[in-house]
Coordinates of C-alpha atoms in Angstrom, one line a residue:
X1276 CA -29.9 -51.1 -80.9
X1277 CA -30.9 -51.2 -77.6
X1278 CA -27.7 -52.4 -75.8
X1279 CA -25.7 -49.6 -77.7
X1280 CA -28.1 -47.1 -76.8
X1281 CA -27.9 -48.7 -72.9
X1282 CA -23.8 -48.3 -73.4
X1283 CA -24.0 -44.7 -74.6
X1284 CA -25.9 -43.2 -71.5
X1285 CA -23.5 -45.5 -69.4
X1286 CA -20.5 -43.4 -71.4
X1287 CA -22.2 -39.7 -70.3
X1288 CA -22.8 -40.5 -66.7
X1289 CA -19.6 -41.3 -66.5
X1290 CA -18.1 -38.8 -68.3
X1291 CA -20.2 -35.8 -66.1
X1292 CA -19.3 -37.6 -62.6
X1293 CA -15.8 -37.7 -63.9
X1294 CA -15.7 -34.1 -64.6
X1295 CA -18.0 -33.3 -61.3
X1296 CA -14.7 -35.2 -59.3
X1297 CA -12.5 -33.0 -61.3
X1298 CA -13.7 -29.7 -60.4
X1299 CA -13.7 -30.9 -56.3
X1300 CA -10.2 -31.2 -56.0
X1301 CA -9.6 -27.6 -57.2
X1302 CA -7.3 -25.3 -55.5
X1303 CA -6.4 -22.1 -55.3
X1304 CA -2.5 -21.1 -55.4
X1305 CA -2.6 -17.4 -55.1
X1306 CA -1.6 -14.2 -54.9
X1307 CA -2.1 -14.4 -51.4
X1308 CA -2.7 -11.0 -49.3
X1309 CA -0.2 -10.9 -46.4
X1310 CA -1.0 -9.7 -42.8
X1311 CA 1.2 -7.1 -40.8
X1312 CA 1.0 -6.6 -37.6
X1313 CA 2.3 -3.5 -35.5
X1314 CA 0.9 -0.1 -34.1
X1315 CA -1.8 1.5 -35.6
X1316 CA -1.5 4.5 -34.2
X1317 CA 2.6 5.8 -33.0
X1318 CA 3.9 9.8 -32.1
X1319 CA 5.8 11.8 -34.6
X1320 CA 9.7 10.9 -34.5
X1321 CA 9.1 7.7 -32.8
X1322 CA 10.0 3.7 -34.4
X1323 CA 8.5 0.6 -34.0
X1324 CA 9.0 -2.7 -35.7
X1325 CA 6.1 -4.5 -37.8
X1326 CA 5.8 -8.0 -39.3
X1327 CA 4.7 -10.4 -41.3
X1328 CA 5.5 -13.8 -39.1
X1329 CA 7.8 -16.4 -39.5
X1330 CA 7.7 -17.4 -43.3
X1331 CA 10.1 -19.1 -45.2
X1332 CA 12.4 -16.8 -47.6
X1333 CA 12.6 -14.1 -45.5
X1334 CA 14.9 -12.0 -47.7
X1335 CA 12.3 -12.5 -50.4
X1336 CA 10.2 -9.7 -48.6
X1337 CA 10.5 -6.3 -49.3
X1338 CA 8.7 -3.7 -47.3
X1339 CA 8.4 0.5 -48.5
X1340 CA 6.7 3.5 -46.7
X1341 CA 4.5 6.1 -48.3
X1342 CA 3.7 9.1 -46.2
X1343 CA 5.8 10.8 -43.6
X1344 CA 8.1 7.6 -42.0
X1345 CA 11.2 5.9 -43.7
X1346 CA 12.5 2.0 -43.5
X1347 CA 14.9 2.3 -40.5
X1348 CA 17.7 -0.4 -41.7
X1349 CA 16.8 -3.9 -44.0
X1350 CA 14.1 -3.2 -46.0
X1351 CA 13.8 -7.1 -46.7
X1352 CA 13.0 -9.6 -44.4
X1353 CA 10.1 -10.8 -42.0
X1354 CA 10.2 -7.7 -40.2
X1355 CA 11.0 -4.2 -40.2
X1356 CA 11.6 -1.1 -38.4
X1357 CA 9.9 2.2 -39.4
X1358 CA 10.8 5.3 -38.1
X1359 CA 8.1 8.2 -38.3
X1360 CA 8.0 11.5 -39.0
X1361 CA 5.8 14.0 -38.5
X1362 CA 2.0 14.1 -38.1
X1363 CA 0.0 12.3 -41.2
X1364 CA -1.0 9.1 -42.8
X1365 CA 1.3 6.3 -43.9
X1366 CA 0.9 3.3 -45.5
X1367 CA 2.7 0.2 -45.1
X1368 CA 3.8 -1.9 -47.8
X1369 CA 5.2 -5.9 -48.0
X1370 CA 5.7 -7.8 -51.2
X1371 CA 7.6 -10.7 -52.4
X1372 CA 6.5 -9.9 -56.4
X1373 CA 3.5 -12.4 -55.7
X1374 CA 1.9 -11.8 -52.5
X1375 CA 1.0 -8.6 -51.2
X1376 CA 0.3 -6.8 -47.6
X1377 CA -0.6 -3.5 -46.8
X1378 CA -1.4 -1.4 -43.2
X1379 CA -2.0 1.9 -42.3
X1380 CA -0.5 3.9 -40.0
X1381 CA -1.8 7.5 -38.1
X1382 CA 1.0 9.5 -37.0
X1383 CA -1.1 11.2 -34.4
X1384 CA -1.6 14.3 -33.1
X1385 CA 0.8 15.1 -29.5
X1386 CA -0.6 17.0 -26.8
X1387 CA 2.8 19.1 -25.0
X1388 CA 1.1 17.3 -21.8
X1389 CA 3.6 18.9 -18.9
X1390 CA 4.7 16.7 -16.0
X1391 CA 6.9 17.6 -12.6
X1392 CA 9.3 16.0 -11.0
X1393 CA 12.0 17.1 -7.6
X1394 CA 15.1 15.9 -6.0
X1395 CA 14.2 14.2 -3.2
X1396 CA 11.4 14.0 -1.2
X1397 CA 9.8 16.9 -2.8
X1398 CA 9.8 18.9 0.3
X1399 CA 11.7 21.9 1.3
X1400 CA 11.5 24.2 4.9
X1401 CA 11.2 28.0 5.4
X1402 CA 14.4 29.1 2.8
X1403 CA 15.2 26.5 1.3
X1404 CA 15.5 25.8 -2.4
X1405 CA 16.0 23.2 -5.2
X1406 CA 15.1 22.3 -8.8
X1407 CA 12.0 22.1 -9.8
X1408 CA 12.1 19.4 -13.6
X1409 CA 9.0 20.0 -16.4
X1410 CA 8.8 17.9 -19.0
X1411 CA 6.6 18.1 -21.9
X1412 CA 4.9 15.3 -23.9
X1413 CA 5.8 17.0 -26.9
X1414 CA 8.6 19.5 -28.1
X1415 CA 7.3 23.1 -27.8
X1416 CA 7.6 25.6 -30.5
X1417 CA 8.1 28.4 -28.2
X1418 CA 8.5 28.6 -24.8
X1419 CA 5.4 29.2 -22.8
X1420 CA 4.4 31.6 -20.4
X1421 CA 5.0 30.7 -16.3
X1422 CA 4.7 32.2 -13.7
X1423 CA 3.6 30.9 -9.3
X1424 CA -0.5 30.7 -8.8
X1425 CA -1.5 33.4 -6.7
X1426 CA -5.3 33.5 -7.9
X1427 CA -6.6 30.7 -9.6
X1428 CA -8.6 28.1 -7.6
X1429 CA -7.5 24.9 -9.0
X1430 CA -7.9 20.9 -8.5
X1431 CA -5.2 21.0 -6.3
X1432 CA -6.0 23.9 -4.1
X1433 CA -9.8 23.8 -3.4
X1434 CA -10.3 27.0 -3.9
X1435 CA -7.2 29.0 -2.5
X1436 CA -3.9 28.8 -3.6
X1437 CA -1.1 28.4 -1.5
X1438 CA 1.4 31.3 -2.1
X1439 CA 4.7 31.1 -0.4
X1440 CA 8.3 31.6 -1.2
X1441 CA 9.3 32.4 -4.8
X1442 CA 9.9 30.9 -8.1
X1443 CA 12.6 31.8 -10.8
X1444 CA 12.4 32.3 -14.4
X1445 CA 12.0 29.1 -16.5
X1446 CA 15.2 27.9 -17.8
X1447 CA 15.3 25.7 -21.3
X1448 CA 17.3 22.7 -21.4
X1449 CA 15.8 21.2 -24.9
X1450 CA 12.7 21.6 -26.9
X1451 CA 10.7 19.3 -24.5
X1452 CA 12.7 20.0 -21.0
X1453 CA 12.7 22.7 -18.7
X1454 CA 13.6 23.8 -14.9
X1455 CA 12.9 26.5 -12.8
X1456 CA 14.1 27.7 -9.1
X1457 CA 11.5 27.5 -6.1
X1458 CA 12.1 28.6 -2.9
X1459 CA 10.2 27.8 0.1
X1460 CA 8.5 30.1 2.3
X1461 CA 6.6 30.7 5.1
X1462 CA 3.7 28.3 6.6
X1463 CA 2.5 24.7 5.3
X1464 CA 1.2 24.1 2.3
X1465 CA 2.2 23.5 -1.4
X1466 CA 2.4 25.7 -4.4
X1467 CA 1.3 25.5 -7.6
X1468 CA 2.8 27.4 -10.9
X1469 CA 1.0 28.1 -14.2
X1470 CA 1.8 27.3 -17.4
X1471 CA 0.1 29.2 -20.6
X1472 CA 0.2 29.0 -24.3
X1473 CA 1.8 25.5 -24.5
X1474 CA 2.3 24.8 -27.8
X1475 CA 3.4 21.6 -29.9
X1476 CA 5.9 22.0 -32.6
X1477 CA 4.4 21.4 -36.4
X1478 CA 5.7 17.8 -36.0
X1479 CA 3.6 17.3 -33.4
X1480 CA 0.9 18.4 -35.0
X1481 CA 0.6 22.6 -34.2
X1482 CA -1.8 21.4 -30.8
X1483 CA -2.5 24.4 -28.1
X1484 CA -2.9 23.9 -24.3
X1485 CA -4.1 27.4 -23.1
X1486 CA -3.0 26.9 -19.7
X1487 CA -1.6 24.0 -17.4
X1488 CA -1.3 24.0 -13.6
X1489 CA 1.5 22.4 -11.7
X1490 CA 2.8 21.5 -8.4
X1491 CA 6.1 22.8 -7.1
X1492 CA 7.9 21.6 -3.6
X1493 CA 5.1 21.3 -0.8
X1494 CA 6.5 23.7 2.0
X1495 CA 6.5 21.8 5.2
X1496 CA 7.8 23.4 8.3
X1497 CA 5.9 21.1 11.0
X1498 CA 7.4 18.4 12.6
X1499 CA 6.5 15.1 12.3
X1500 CA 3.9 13.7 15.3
X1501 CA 3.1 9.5 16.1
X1502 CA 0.7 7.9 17.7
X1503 CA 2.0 5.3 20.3
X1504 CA -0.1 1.9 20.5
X1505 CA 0.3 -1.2 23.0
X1506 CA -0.8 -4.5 22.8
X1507 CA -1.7 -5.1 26.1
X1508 CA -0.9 -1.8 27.5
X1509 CA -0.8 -3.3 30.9
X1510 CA 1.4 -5.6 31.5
X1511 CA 3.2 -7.7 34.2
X1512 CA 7.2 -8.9 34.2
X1513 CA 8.3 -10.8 31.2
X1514 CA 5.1 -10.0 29.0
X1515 CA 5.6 -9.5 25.5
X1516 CA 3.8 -6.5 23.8
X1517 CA 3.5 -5.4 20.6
X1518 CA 4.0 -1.6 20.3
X1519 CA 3.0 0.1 17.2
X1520 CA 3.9 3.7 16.2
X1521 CA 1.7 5.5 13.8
X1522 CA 3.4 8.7 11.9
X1523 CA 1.6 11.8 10.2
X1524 CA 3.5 11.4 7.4
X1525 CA 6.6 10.0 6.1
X1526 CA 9.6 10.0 8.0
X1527 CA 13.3 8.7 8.1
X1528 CA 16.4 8.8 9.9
X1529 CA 17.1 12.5 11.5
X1530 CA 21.0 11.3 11.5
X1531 CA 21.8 8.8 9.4
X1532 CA 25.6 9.3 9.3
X1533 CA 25.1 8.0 12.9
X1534 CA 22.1 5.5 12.7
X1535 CA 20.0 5.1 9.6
X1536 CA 17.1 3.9 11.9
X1537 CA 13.8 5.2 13.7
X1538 CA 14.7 4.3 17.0
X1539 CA 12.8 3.3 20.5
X1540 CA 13.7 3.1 23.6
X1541 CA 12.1 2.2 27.5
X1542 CA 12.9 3.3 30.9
X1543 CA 11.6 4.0 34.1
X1544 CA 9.0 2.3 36.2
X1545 CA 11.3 -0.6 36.9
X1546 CA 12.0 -1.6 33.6
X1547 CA 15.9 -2.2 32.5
X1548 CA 16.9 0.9 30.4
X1549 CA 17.1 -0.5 26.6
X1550 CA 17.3 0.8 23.1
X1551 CA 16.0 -1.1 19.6
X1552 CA 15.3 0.0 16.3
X1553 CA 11.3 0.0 14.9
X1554 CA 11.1 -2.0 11.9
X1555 CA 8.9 -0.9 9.2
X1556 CA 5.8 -2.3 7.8
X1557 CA 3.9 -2.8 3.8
X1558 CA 2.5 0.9 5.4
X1559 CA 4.9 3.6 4.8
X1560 CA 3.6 5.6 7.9
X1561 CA 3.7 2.1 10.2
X1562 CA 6.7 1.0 12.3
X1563 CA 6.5 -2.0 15.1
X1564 CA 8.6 -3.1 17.7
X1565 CA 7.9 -6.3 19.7
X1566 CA 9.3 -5.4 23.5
X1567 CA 9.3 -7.9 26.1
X1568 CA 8.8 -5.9 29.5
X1569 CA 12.3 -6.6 31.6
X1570 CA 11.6 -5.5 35.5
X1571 CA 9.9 -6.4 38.5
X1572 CA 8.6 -2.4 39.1
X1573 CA 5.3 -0.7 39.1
X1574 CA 4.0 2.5 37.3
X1575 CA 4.4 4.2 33.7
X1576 CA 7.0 3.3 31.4
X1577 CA 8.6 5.7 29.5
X1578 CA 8.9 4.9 26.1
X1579 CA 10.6 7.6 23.3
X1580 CA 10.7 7.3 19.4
X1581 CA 14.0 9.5 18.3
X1582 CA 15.7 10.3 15.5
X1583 CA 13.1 11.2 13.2
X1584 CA 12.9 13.5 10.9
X1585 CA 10.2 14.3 8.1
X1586 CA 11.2 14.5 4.2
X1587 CA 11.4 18.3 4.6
X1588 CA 14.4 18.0 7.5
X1589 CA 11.9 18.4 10.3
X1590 CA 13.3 16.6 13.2
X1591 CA 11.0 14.9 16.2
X1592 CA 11.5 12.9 19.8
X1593 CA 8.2 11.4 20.5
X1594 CA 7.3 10.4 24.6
X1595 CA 4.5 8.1 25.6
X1596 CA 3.8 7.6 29.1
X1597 CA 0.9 4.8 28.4
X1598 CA 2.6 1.7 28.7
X1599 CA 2.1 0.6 32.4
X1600 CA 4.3 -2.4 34.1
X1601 CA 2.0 -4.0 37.2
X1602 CA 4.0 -6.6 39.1
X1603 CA 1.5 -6.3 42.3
X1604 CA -1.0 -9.4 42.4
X1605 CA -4.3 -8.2 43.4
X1606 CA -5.7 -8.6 46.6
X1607 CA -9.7 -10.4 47.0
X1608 CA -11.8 -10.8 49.6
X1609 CA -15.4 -11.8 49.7
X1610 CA -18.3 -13.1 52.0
X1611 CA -20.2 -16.6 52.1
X1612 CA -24.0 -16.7 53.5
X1613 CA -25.4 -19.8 53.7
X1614 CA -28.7 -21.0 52.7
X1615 CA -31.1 -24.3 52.5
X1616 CA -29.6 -25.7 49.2
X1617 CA -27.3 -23.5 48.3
X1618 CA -24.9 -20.5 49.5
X1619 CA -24.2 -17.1 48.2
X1620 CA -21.0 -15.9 47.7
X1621 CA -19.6 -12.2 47.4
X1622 CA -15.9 -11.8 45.7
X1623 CA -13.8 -8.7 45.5
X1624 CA -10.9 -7.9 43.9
X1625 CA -8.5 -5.2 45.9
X1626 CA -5.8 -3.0 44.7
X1627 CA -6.6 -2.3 41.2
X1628 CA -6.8 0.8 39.7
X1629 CA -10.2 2.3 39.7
X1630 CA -11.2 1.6 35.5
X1631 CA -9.4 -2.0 35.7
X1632 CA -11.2 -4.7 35.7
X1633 CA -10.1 -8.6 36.7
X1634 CA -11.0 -12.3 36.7
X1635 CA -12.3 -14.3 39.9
X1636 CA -11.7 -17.8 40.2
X1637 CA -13.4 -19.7 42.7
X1638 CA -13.8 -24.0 43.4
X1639 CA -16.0 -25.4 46.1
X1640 CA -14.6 -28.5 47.6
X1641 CA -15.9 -31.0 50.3
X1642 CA -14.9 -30.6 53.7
X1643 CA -11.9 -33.2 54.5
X1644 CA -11.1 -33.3 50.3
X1645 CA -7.8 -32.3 49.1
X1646 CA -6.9 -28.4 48.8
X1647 CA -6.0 -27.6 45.1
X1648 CA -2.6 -26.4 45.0
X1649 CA -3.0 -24.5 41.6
X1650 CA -5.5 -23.3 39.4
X1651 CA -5.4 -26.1 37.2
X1652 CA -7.0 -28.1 40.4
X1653 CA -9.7 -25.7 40.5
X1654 CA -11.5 -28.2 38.2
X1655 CA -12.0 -31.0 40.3
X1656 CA -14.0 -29.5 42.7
X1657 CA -17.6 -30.5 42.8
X1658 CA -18.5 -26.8 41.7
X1659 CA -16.2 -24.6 40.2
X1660 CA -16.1 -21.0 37.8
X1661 CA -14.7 -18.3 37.1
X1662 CA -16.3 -14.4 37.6
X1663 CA -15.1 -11.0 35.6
X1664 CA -14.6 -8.8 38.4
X1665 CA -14.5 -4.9 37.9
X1666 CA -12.7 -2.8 40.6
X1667 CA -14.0 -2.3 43.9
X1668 CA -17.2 -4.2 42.9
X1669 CA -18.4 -7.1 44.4
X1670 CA -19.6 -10.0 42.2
X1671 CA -22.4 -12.0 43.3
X1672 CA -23.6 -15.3 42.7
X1673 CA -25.5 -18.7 44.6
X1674 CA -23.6 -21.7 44.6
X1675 CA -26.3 -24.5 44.4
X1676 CA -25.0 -27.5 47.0
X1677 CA -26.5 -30.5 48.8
X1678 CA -26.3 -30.1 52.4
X1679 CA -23.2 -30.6 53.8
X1680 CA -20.2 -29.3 55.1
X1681 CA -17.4 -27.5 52.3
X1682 CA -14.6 -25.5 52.2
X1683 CA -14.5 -22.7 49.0
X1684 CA -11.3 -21.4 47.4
X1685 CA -10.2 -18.1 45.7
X1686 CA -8.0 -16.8 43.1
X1687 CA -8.1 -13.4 41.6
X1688 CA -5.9 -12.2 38.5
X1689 CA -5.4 -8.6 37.5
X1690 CA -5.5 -7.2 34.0
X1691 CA -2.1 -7.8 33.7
X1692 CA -1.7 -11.0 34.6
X1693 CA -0.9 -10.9 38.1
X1694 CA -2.7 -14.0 40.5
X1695 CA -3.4 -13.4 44.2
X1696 CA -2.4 -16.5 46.3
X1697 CA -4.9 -19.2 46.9
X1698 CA -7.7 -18.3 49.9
X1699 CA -10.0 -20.5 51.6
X1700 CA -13.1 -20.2 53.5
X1701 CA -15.7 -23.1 55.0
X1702 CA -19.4 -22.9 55.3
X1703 CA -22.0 -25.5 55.5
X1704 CA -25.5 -26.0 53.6
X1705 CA -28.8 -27.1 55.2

């Protein structure tokens, strides 16, 4: 009895782990809800495509539209197109018969946001006139009132509008495009029109802008001006400087049938007569020229930017007279007292002009030792430095020295670059 009753609970826990391992390897094999992916949130009369991803049996799927869009072509596959109407809700449907997949849609509301665009540069002169384009972010039920700004202060204006020329009527092209007629007038500046009672179409939802502001042409009857720049703007024969030309605003070629380029050119003060073209830099307003000074001559080069001309036809020759060529080597001269351990030197530069300022060499060598013979022998005497030297100024400074006889040598360089034969003195220390 007890062996069957031992064999019987053997039986039940067997039976209950049995069933336990059953219910473990479950699973569950649907409907599945599908996922669509796409826009949320489009403009009225606008399509875009949504999906599903890749799945096998495309053609199984079959999307519909509830609400104001249609299925634009297949309505089967992993994806689709949709194209919307007007401004409401729509819901987004993908089935195979099994699984499932909904999304919803908001065919939002448009604002007729206006925008400007002009031939060209967008600049005209004193009687000029061109095409002002505005085009709205939404089609317009009616057309809206315009007319120029001649009160309202405004974010572009600070305060006080520029009035100037005139503007012509507004001139429909479509529902959402319009032009108008501006001509420029008198002074500088850059006037504005106003839009009112801009109003959507029902599509777009019905939406009001009371009133919109808008640039036309800016009027620009100034000529374009540079700044000139010269790295170094002294320089000697041969010297390569780096001239940099700084405009007011943008510019381009004043006659490009001829030559499409800003061009520069040198003369005078020696220099051989020569014309290059600037080349532009990443800054609109920025042209360089690297110019190697040609000529042996002394004074103020004449340097001209030409054949520029601003976006509104404004034409410009720029001079500069700050580029000076200095061939002449600077004369020195200088005194030597002589002390118990030591002897004081005075050093002069000569000729310079009076802001310019110069470099003194000088090398103190042993009476009976070798002269240097260039500069680079400066170093091996047994004192030796160099002295920044400003016009007609004396430097002065001890040389410390054990007694004994020496001779001293001088060199003196200019700003730009000019060196003054070697000089010598002696002198002895107690």
């Amino acid at each position: 009895m007890k062996n069957k009753l031992s064999i019987f609970i053997l039986s039940l826990i067997t039976a209950v782990l049995f069933t336990a391992c059953g219910d473990d390897d479950s699973t569950f094999n649907g409907p599945f809800r599908l996922n669509i992916a796409g826009s949320s949130e489009v403009r009225p009369e606008s399509t875009h495509e949504y999906t599903i991803g890749d799945f096998t049996s495309a053609d199984s799927y079959t999307w519909t539209v509830s609400g104001p869009a249609t299925v634009s072509g297949s309505a089967t596959g992993n994806t689709v197109s949709i194209t919307f109407g007007e401004v409401g809700d729509v819901v987004i449907t993908v089935t195979n018969g099994t699984d499932t997949g909904t999304f919803g849609v908001e065919v939002a509301n448009t604002e007729p946001t206006v925008s400007v665009s002009y031939n060209g540069g967008g600049t005209l002169r004193t009687g000029e006139a061109d095409t002002v384009f505005f085009e709205f972010d939404a089609p317009l039920a009616l057309d809206p009132s315009f007319a120029m700004n001649t009160t309202d202060s405004t974010q572009f204006n600070g305060g006080t509008p520029f009035v100037s020329g005139s503007l012509g009527p507004l001139v429909k092209v479509d529902a959402d495009s319009y032009y108008a007629i501006y001509t420029a007038g008198d002074g500088n500046g850059t006037s504005e029109a106003l839009f009112q009672d801009i109003k959507s179409t029902a599509t777009y939802g019905d939406v009001n802008i009371d009133s919109a502001f808008v640039k036309l042409y800016r009027v620009d009857n100034i000529a374009p001006v540079a700044t000139i720049d010269y790295s170094p703007a002294l320089a000697m024969d041969s010297t390569v400087i780096t001239v940099t030309v700084t405009f007011s605003e943008l510019v381009m070629a004043a006659n490009p049938a001829v030559d499409s380029s800003l061009l520069i050119s040198f003369a005078n003060a020696g220099v051989a007569t020569e014309t290059d073209t600037l080349i532009a830099t990443e800054d609109p307003l920025v042209y360089t020229y690297q110019y190697t000074l040609n000529g042996e001559g002394n004074g103020q080069v004449e340097v001209i930017v030409s054949n520029i001309a601003d976006l509104a036809g404004n034409t410009s020759e720029i001079s500069s007279y700050e580029l000076v060529a200095d061939n002449t080597a600077p004369g020195i001269d200088w005194y030597i007292d002589e002390f118990t351990g030591y002897a004081e030197v005075g050093f002069i530069l000569l000729g310079m002009g009076p802001a310019e300022a110069g470099t003194g060499y000088y090398a103190v060598f042993p009476s009976g030792a070798a002269a240097p013979a260039s500069l680079e022998e400066f170093e091996n005497g047994v004192v030796s430095g160099t002295k920044q030297i400003n016009a007609g100024t004396y430097v002065i400074y001890n040389v410390p020295l054990e007694a004994g006889n020496y001779n001293i040598y001088f060199i003196g360089e200019d700003l730009a670059g000019n060196m003054s034969p070697i000089s010598s003195d002696s002198f002895t220390v107690n």
